[in-house]
CSV table of N, CA and C in Angstrom, one decimal:
chain,number,residue,atom,x,y,z
N,1,UNK,N,2.1,9.3,-27.9
N,1,UNK,CA,1.8,10.7,-28.2
N,1,UNK,C,0.4,10.9,-28.5
N,2,UNK,N,-0.2,10.2,-29.4
N,2,UNK,CA,-1.6,10.1,-29.6
N,2,UNK,C,-2.3,11.3,-30.2
N,3,UNK,N,-1.6,12.5,-30.3
N,3,UNK,CA,-2.3,13.7,-30.8
N,3,UNK,C,-1.8,14.0,-32.3
N,4,UNK,N,-1.0,13.2,-32.9
N,4,UNK,CA,-0.8,13.3,-34.3
N,4,UNK,C,0.2,14.5,-34.7
N,5,UNK,N,1.2,14.5,-33.9
N,5,UNK,CA,2.3,15.7,-34.3
N,5,UNK,C,2.9,15.3,-35.8
N,6,UNK,N,3.1,16.3,-36.6
N,6,UNK,CA,3.6,16.2,-37.9
N,6,UNK,C,4.6,17.4,-38.1
N,7,UNK,N,5.8,17.0,-38.8
N,7,UNK,CA,6.7,18.1,-39.0
N,7,UNK,C,6.8,18.1,-40.6
N,8,UNK,N,6.8,19.3,-41.1
N,8,UNK,CA,6.9,19.6,-42.5
N,8,UNK,C,8.2,20.3,-42.7
N,9,UNK,N,9.0,19.6,-43.3
N,9,UNK,CA,10.4,20.1,-43.5
N,9,UNK,C,10.5,21.6,-44.1
N,10,UNK,N,9.6,21.9,-45.0
N,10,UNK,CA,9.7,23.1,-45.7
N,10,UNK,C,9.3,24.2,-44.8
N,11,UNK,N,8.7,23.9,-43.5
N,11,UNK,CA,8.5,25.0,-42.5
N,11,UNK,C,9.5,24.8,-41.6
N,12,UNK,N,9.6,25.9,-40.8
N,12,UNK,CA,10.6,25.8,-39.7
N,12,UNK,C,9.7,25.7,-38.4
N,13,UNK,N,8.5,25.1,-38.5
N,13,UNK,CA,7.7,24.9,-37.3
N,13,UNK,C,6.9,23.6,-37.5
N,14,UNK,N,6.2,23.2,-36.5
N,14,UNK,CA,5.2,22.2,-36.8
N,14,UNK,C,3.9,22.6,-37.2
N,15,UNK,N,3.1,21.7,-37.8
N,15,UNK,CA,1.6,21.9,-38.3
N,15,UNK,C,0.8,22.3,-36.9
N,16,UNK,N,-0.2,23.2,-37.2
N,16,UNK,CA,-0.9,23.7,-36.0
N,16,UNK,C,-1.5,22.5,-35.2
N,17,UNK,N,-1.7,22.7,-33.9
N,17,UNK,CA,-2.1,21.8,-33.0
N,17,UNK,C,-2.9,22.5,-32.0
N,18,UNK,N,-4.1,21.8,-32.0
N,18,UNK,CA,-5.3,22.3,-31.1
N,18,UNK,C,-4.7,22.2,-29.4
N,19,UNK,N,-4.9,23.2,-28.7
N,19,UNK,CA,-4.5,23.2,-27.3
N,19,UNK,C,-5.7,22.8,-26.6
N,20,UNK,N,-5.6,21.6,-26.0
N,20,UNK,CA,-6.7,21.0,-25.2
N,20,UNK,C,-6.8,21.6,-23.8
N,21,UNK,N,-8.2,21.7,-23.5
N,21,UNK,CA,-8.4,22.3,-22.1
N,21,UNK,C,-8.3,21.2,-21.1
N,22,UNK,N,-8.0,19.9,-21.6
N,22,UNK,CA,-8.0,18.8,-20.8
N,22,UNK,C,-6.8,17.9,-21.0
N,23,UNK,N,-5.8,18.2,-20.4
N,23,UNK,CA,-4.6,17.3,-20.7
N,23,UNK,C,-4.0,16.8,-19.3
N,24,UNK,N,-3.3,15.6,-19.5
N,24,UNK,CA,-2.4,15.1,-18.4
N,24,UNK,C,-1.3,15.8,-18.3
N,25,UNK,N,-0.4,15.7,-17.2
N,25,UNK,CA,0.8,16.3,-17.1
N,25,UNK,C,1.7,15.8,-18.1
N,26,UNK,N,1.7,14.6,-18.3
N,26,UNK,CA,2.6,14.1,-19.4
N,26,UNK,C,2.3,14.6,-20.8
N,27,UNK,N,1.0,14.8,-21.2
N,27,UNK,CA,0.7,15.4,-22.4
N,27,UNK,C,1.1,16.6,-22.5
N,28,UNK,N,1.0,17.5,-21.5
N,28,UNK,CA,1.5,19.0,-21.4
N,28,UNK,C,3.0,18.9,-21.6
N,29,UNK,N,3.9,18.0,-21.0
N,29,UNK,CA,5.3,17.8,-21.2
N,29,UNK,C,5.6,17.5,-22.7
N,30,UNK,N,4.8,16.5,-23.3
N,30,UNK,CA,5.0,16.2,-24.6
N,30,UNK,C,4.8,17.4,-25.5
N,31,UNK,N,3.7,18.3,-25.4
N,31,UNK,CA,3.2,19.4,-26.1
N,31,UNK,C,4.5,20.4,-26.0
N,32,UNK,N,5.0,20.6,-24.9
N,32,UNK,CA,6.2,21.6,-24.6
N,32,UNK,C,7.3,21.2,-25.5
N,33,UNK,N,7.7,19.8,-25.3
N,33,UNK,CA,8.9,19.3,-26.1
N,33,UNK,C,8.7,19.4,-27.6
N,34,UNK,N,7.5,19.1,-28.1
N,34,UNK,CA,7.4,19.1,-29.5
N,34,UNK,C,7.3,20.4,-30.1
N,35,UNK,N,6.9,21.5,-29.4
N,35,UNK,CA,6.9,22.8,-30.0
N,35,UNK,C,8.3,23.7,-29.5
N,36,UNK,N,8.9,22.9,-28.7
N,36,UNK,CA,10.2,23.6,-28.1
N,36,UNK,C,9.9,24.8,-27.5
N,37,UNK,N,8.9,24.8,-26.5
N,37,UNK,CA,8.4,25.8,-25.7
N,37,UNK,C,8.7,25.7,-24.3
N,38,UNK,N,8.9,26.5,-23.4
N,38,UNK,CA,9.0,26.4,-22.0
N,38,UNK,C,7.8,25.8,-21.5
N,39,UNK,N,7.9,25.0,-20.5
N,39,UNK,CA,6.9,24.3,-19.9
N,39,UNK,C,5.9,25.3,-19.1
N,40,UNK,N,6.5,26.5,-18.6
N,40,UNK,CA,5.7,27.5,-18.2
N,40,UNK,C,4.7,28.1,-19.1
N,41,UNK,N,5.2,28.3,-20.2
N,41,UNK,CA,4.5,29.0,-21.4
N,41,UNK,C,3.4,27.8,-21.9
N,42,UNK,N,3.7,26.6,-22.0
N,42,UNK,CA,2.8,25.5,-22.2
N,42,UNK,C,1.7,25.5,-21.3
N,43,UNK,N,1.9,25.5,-19.9
N,43,UNK,CA,1.1,25.5,-19.0
N,43,UNK,C,0.0,26.8,-19.0
N,44,UNK,N,0.7,27.9,-19.3
N,44,UNK,CA,-0.2,29.1,-19.4
N,44,UNK,C,-1.1,29.0,-20.5
N,45,UNK,N,-0.6,28.4,-21.9
N,45,UNK,CA,-1.4,28.2,-22.9
N,45,UNK,C,-2.6,27.3,-22.6
N,46,UNK,N,-2.1,26.3,-21.8
N,46,UNK,CA,-3.3,25.3,-21.5
N,46,UNK,C,-4.3,26.0,-20.6
N,47,UNK,N,-3.9,26.7,-19.7
N,47,UNK,CA,-4.9,27.6,-18.8
N,47,UNK,C,-5.7,28.5,-19.8
N,48,UNK,N,-5.1,29.0,-20.7
N,48,UNK,CA,-5.8,30.0,-21.6
N,48,UNK,C,-7.0,29.2,-22.3
N,49,UNK,N,-6.8,27.9,-22.9
N,49,UNK,CA,-7.5,27.2,-23.6
N,49,UNK,C,-8.7,26.9,-22.6
N,50,UNK,N,-8.5,26.7,-21.3
N,50,UNK,CA,-9.5,26.4,-20.3
N,50,UNK,C,-10.5,27.6,-20.1
N,51,UNK,N,-10.0,28.8,-20.2
N,51,UNK,CA,-10.7,30.1,-19.9
N,51,UNK,C,-11.6,30.5,-21.1
N,52,UNK,N,-11.4,30.0,-22.3
N,52,UNK,CA,-11.9,30.5,-23.5
N,52,UNK,C,-13.1,29.7,-24.0
N,53,UNK,N,-14.3,30.2,-24.5
N,53,UNK,CA,-15.3,29.4,-25.0
N,53,UNK,C,-15.2,28.8,-26.3
N,54,UNK,N,-14.0,28.9,-27.0
N,54,UNK,CA,-13.8,28.4,-28.2
N,54,UNK,C,-12.3,27.8,-28.2
N,55,UNK,N,-12.0,27.0,-29.2
N,55,UNK,CA,-10.7,26.4,-29.1
N,55,UNK,C,-9.8,27.3,-29.7
N,56,UNK,N,-8.4,27.0,-29.3
N,56,UNK,CA,-7.3,27.7,-29.9
N,56,UNK,C,-6.2,26.6,-30.2
N,57,UNK,N,-5.4,27.0,-31.1
N,57,UNK,CA,-4.2,26.2,-31.6
N,57,UNK,C,-3.0,27.0,-31.6
N,58,UNK,N,-1.9,26.2,-31.3
N,58,UNK,CA,-0.6,26.8,-31.4
N,58,UNK,C,-0.2,26.7,-32.9
N,59,UNK,N,0.3,27.8,-33.4
N,59,UNK,CA,0.9,27.7,-34.9
N,59,UNK,C,2.3,27.9,-35.0
N,60,UNK,N,3.0,28.4,-33.8
N,60,UNK,CA,4.3,28.6,-33.9
N,60,UNK,C,5.0,28.7,-32.5
N,61,UNK,N,6.0,28.0,-32.2
N,61,UNK,CA,6.8,28.1,-30.9
N,61,UNK,C,8.3,28.5,-31.3
N,62,UNK,N,9.2,27.5,-31.1
N,62,UNK,CA,10.5,27.9,-31.3
N,62,UNK,C,10.7,28.1,-33.0
N,63,UNK,N,11.5,29.1,-33.2
N,63,UNK,CA,11.9,29.3,-34.7
N,63,UNK,C,13.3,29.5,-34.7
N,64,UNK,N,14.0,29.1,-35.6
N,64,UNK,CA,15.4,29.3,-36.0
N,64,UNK,C,15.5,30.8,-36.2
N,65,UNK,N,16.8,31.4,-36.0
N,65,UNK,CA,17.0,32.7,-36.2
N,65,UNK,C,16.9,33.1,-37.8
N,66,UNK,N,17.3,32.2,-38.6
N,66,UNK,CA,17.0,32.4,-40.1
N,66,UNK,C,15.6,32.5,-40.4
N,67,UNK,N,14.8,31.6,-39.8
N,67,UNK,CA,13.3,31.7,-40.1
N,67,UNK,C,12.8,33.0,-39.6
N,68,UNK,N,13.1,33.5,-38.4
N,68,UNK,CA,12.7,34.7,-37.7
N,68,UNK,C,13.0,35.8,-38.6
N,69,UNK,N,14.2,35.8,-39.2
N,69,UNK,CA,14.7,37.0,-40.1
N,69,UNK,C,13.9,37.0,-41.4
N,70,UNK,N,13.5,35.7,-41.9
N,70,UNK,CA,12.6,35.6,-43.0
N,70,UNK,C,11.4,36.3,-42.8
N,71,UNK,N,10.9,36.0,-41.6
N,71,UNK,CA,9.5,36.5,-41.4
N,71,UNK,C,9.6,38.2,-41.2
N,72,UNK,N,10.7,38.6,-40.7
N,72,UNK,CA,10.9,40.1,-40.6
N,72,UNK,C,10.9,40.7,-42.0
N,73,UNK,N,11.8,40.0,-42.9
N,73,UNK,CA,11.9,40.7,-44.3
N,73,UNK,C,10.6,40.5,-45.0
N,74,UNK,N,9.8,39.6,-44.7
N,74,UNK,CA,8.4,39.6,-45.4
N,74,UNK,C,7.5,40.5,-45.0
N,75,UNK,N,7.9,41.3,-43.9
N,75,UNK,CA,7.0,42.4,-43.4
N,75,UNK,C,6.0,41.9,-42.3
N,76,UNK,N,6.2,40.8,-41.8
N,76,UNK,CA,5.4,40.2,-40.6
N,76,UNK,C,5.9,41.1,-39.4
N,77,UNK,N,5.0,41.2,-38.6
N,77,UNK,CA,5.3,41.9,-37.2
N,77,UNK,C,6.3,40.8,-36.4
N,78,UNK,N,7.6,40.9,-36.4
N,78,UNK,CA,8.4,40.0,-35.9
N,78,UNK,C,9.7,40.7,-35.3
N,79,UNK,N,10.0,40.4,-34.1
N,79,UNK,CA,11.1,40.9,-33.5
N,79,UNK,C,12.4,40.5,-34.2
N,80,UNK,N,13.4,41.2,-34.1
N,80,UNK,CA,14.8,40.8,-34.4
N,80,UNK,C,15.1,39.4,-33.8
N,81,UNK,N,15.8,38.6,-34.5
N,81,UNK,CA,16.2,37.3,-34.0
N,81,UNK,C,17.0,37.3,-32.7
N,82,UNK,N,17.8,38.3,-32.5
N,82,UNK,CA,18.6,38.4,-31.2
N,82,UNK,C,17.7,38.5,-29.9
N,83,UNK,N,16.5,39.1,-30.1
N,83,UNK,CA,15.7,39.4,-29.0
N,83,UNK,C,14.2,38.7,-29.1
N,84,UNK,N,14.0,38.0,-30.1
N,84,UNK,CA,12.8,37.3,-30.2
N,84,UNK,C,12.5,36.2,-29.2
N,85,UNK,N,11.3,36.2,-28.6
N,85,UNK,CA,11.1,35.0,-27.6
N,85,UNK,C,10.9,33.7,-28.3
N,86,UNK,N,10.8,33.8,-29.6
N,86,UNK,CA,10.8,32.5,-30.3
N,86,UNK,C,12.0,31.8,-30.6
N,87,UNK,N,13.1,32.6,-30.5
N,87,UNK,CA,14.5,32.0,-31.0
N,87,UNK,C,15.3,31.5,-29.7
N,88,UNK,N,14.7,31.6,-28.6
N,88,UNK,CA,15.4,30.8,-27.4
N,88,UNK,C,15.0,29.4,-27.5
N,89,UNK,N,15.8,28.5,-26.9
N,89,UNK,CA,15.4,27.1,-26.9
N,89,UNK,C,15.5,26.8,-25.3
N,90,UNK,N,14.5,26.4,-24.7
N,90,UNK,CA,13.1,26.5,-25.2
N,90,UNK,C,12.6,27.8,-25.4
N,91,UNK,N,11.7,28.1,-26.4
N,91,UNK,CA,11.0,29.3,-26.7
N,91,UNK,C,10.1,29.8,-25.5
N,92,UNK,N,10.1,31.0,-25.3
N,92,UNK,CA,9.3,31.6,-24.2
N,92,UNK,C,8.2,32.4,-24.9
N,93,UNK,N,7.9,32.2,-26.3
N,93,UNK,CA,6.8,32.9,-27.0
N,93,UNK,C,6.4,32.0,-28.0
N,94,UNK,N,4.9,32.2,-28.2
N,94,UNK,CA,4.3,31.3,-29.1
N,94,UNK,C,3.1,32.1,-29.8
N,95,UNK,N,2.8,31.6,-31.1
N,95,UNK,CA,1.7,32.4,-31.8
N,95,UNK,C,0.6,31.3,-31.8
N,96,UNK,N,-0.7,31.9,-31.6
N,96,UNK,CA,-1.8,30.9,-31.8
N,96,UNK,C,-2.8,31.3,-32.9
N,97,UNK,N,-3.8,30.4,-33.1
N,97,UNK,CA,-4.8,30.8,-33.9
N,97,UNK,C,-6.2,30.5,-33.1
N,98,UNK,N,-7.3,31.1,-33.5
N,98,UNK,CA,-8.5,30.7,-32.9
N,98,UNK,C,-9.5,30.0,-33.9
N,99,UNK,N,-10.4,29.3,-33.3
N,99,UNK,CA,-11.2,28.5,-33.9
N,99,UNK,C,-12.5,29.1,-34.7
N,100,UNK,N,-12.4,30.4,-34.7
N,100,UNK,CA,-13.6,31.2,-35.2
N,100,UNK,C,-12.9,32.5,-35.9
N,101,UNK,N,-13.9,33.2,-36.5
N,101,UNK,CA,-13.4,34.5,-37.2
N,101,UNK,C,-12.8,35.5,-36.1
N,102,UNK,N,-11.5,35.9,-36.1
N,102,UNK,CA,-10.8,36.7,-35.1
N,102,UNK,C,-11.4,38.2,-35.2
N,103,UNK,N,-12.5,38.5,-35.0
N,103,UNK,CA,-13.0,39.9,-35.0
N,103,UNK,C,-12.3,40.5,-33.8
N,104,UNK,N,-12.4,41.8,-33.7
N,104,UNK,CA,-11.8,42.7,-32.6
N,104,UNK,C,-12.3,42.0,-31.2
N,105,UNK,N,-13.5,41.7,-31.1
N,105,UNK,CA,-14.1,41.1,-29.8
N,105,UNK,C,-13.4,39.9,-29.4
N,106,UNK,N,-13.2,39.0,-30.3
N,106,UNK,CA,-12.5,37.7,-30.0
N,106,UNK,C,-11.0,38.1,-29.7
N,107,UNK,N,-10.4,38.9,-30.4
N,107,UNK,CA,-8.9,39.2,-30.0
N,107,UNK,C,-8.8,39.9,-28.8
N,108,UNK,N,-9.7,40.8,-28.4
N,108,UNK,CA,-9.6,41.4,-27.2
N,108,UNK,C,-10.0,40.5,-26.0
N,109,UNK,N,-10.8,39.5,-26.2
N,109,UNK,CA,-11.1,38.6,-25.1
N,109,UNK,C,-9.9,37.6,-24.9
N,110,UNK,N,-9.3,37.1,-26.0
N,110,UNK,CA,-8.1,36.2,-26.0
N,110,UNK,C,-6.9,37.0,-25.2
N,111,UNK,N,-6.8,38.2,-25.6
N,111,UNK,CA,-5.7,39.1,-25.0
N,111,UNK,C,-6.0,39.4,-23.5
N,112,UNK,N,-7.2,39.7,-23.2
N,112,UNK,CA,-7.6,39.8,-21.7
N,112,UNK,C,-7.3,38.8,-20.9
N,113,UNK,N,-7.8,37.6,-21.5
N,113,UNK,CA,-7.7,36.4,-20.5
N,113,UNK,C,-6.2,35.9,-20.5
N,114,UNK,N,-5.4,36.1,-21.5
N,114,UNK,CA,-4.0,35.8,-21.4
N,114,UNK,C,-3.2,36.8,-20.6
N,115,UNK,N,-3.6,38.1,-20.6
N,115,UNK,CA,-2.8,38.9,-19.6
N,115,UNK,C,-3.2,38.6,-18.1
N,116,UNK,N,-4.5,38.2,-18.0
N,116,UNK,CA,-4.9,37.7,-16.6
N,116,UNK,C,-4.0,36.6,-16.2
N,117,UNK,N,-3.5,35.9,-17.0
N,117,UNK,CA,-2.5,34.8,-16.7
N,117,UNK,C,-1.1,35.2,-16.6
N,118,UNK,N,-1.0,36.3,-16.8
N,118,UNK,CA,0.6,36.8,-16.7
N,118,UNK,C,1.3,36.9,-18.1
N,119,UNK,N,0.6,36.4,-19.1
N,119,UNK,CA,1.3,36.4,-20.4
N,119,UNK,C,1.4,37.9,-21.0
N,120,UNK,N,2.5,38.2,-21.7
N,120,UNK,CA,2.6,39.4,-22.4
N,120,UNK,C,1.8,39.3,-23.8
N,121,UNK,N,0.9,40.1,-24.1
N,121,UNK,CA,0.2,40.1,-25.4
N,121,UNK,C,0.7,41.0,-26.5
N,122,UNK,N,1.0,40.4,-27.5
N,122,UNK,CA,1.4,41.2,-28.8
N,122,UNK,C,2.9,41.3,-28.9
N,123,UNK,N,3.8,40.9,-28.0
N,123,UNK,CA,5.2,41.0,-28.1
N,123,UNK,C,5.5,42.4,-28.0
N,124,UNK,N,6.7,42.7,-28.4
N,124,UNK,CA,7.2,44.1,-28.4
N,124,UNK,C,8.0,44.5,-29.7
N,125,UNK,N,7.7,43.6,-30.7
N,125,UNK,CA,8.5,44.1,-32.1
N,125,UNK,C,7.8,45.3,-32.7
N,126,UNK,N,6.4,45.4,-32.5
N,126,UNK,CA,5.7,46.5,-32.9
N,126,UNK,C,4.5,46.7,-32.0
N,127,UNK,N,4.8,47.5,-31.0
N,127,UNK,CA,3.7,47.8,-30.0
N,127,UNK,C,2.5,48.6,-30.6
N,128,UNK,N,2.5,48.8,-31.9
N,128,UNK,CA,1.4,49.6,-32.4
N,128,UNK,C,0.0,48.8,-32.2
N,129,UNK,N,-0.9,49.6,-31.7
N,129,UNK,CA,-2.2,49.0,-31.7
N,129,UNK,C,-3.2,49.5,-32.9
N,130,UNK,N,-4.0,48.8,-33.3
N,130,UNK,CA,-4.9,49.1,-34.2
N,130,UNK,C,-6.2,49.9,-33.8
N,131,UNK,N,-7.1,50.3,-34.6
N,131,UNK,CA,-8.1,51.2,-34.1
N,131,UNK,C,-9.0,50.8,-33.0
N,132,UNK,N,-9.1,49.5,-32.6
N,132,UNK,CA,-9.8,48.8,-31.8
N,132,UNK,C,-9.0,48.4,-30.5
N,133,UNK,N,-7.7,48.9,-30.5
N,133,UNK,CA,-6.8,48.7,-29.3
N,133,UNK,C,-6.3,47.5,-29.4
N,134,UNK,N,-6.3,46.8,-30.4
N,134,UNK,CA,-5.6,45.4,-30.5
N,134,UNK,C,-4.1,45.4,-30.9
N,135,UNK,N,-3.2,44.7,-30.3
N,135,UNK,CA,-1.8,44.8,-31.0
N,135,UNK,C,-1.8,44.3,-32.3
N,136,UNK,N,-0.9,44.8,-33.2
N,136,UNK,CA,-0.8,44.4,-34.5
N,136,UNK,C,-0.4,42.8,-34.5
N,137,UNK,N,0.4,42.3,-33.6
N,137,UNK,CA,0.6,40.9,-33.6
N,137,UNK,C,-0.1,40.3,-32.5
N,138,UNK,N,-1.5,40.3,-32.6
N,138,UNK,CA,-2.4,40.0,-31.6
N,138,UNK,C,-2.3,38.5,-31.2
N,139,UNK,N,-1.8,37.8,-32.1
N,139,UNK,CA,-1.8,36.2,-31.7
N,139,UNK,C,-0.6,35.7,-31.1
N,140,UNK,N,0.3,36.7,-30.8
N,140,UNK,CA,1.5,36.4,-30.1
N,140,UNK,C,1.5,36.6,-28.6
N,141,UNK,N,2.0,35.5,-27.9
N,141,UNK,CA,2.0,35.7,-26.3
N,141,UNK,C,3.2,35.1,-26.0
N,142,UNK,N,3.9,35.7,-24.8
N,142,UNK,CA,5.1,35.3,-24.3
N,142,UNK,C,5.2,35.6,-22.8
N,143,UNK,N,6.3,35.2,-22.3
N,143,UNK,CA,6.5,35.4,-20.9
N,143,UNK,C,7.1,36.5,-20.5
N,144,UNK,N,7.5,37.5,-21.5
N,144,UNK,CA,8.1,38.6,-21.2
N,144,UNK,C,9.4,38.8,-22.0
N,145,UNK,N,10.2,39.9,-21.9
N,145,UNK,CA,11.5,40.1,-22.5
N,145,UNK,C,12.4,38.8,-22.4
N,146,UNK,N,13.2,38.6,-23.5
N,146,UNK,CA,14.2,37.6,-23.6
N,146,UNK,C,15.3,38.0,-22.7
């Protein structure tokens, strides 16, 4: 493996992992397996990392239905567990973080590059945009409706 995957049992997900812009096919498969995301999504996140001038990390891939409902109950922008792209296995949705302050310009660039790759930006749980035109769930990307 070599990239130091860790699992924290108190979370329903893995510790954030930087998405490398340079991976072998085997490393991409390992990444997909560890985050329980589809290989198509893993490949698109890899391509996204190549397009951006800063690094990105995955912070959530697959989630159990119970964890998804906990996020909804806490007020986070999260779809119902029966339609969430995080709750299928492999998951077709993932959340990322960026390696710099995510101001509107950064969010818009990430979203623009992701949509050019065919990813849906912001999910559909709350299609509300902020005053800058950024989805409320700006760091969520998926392959489309489940």
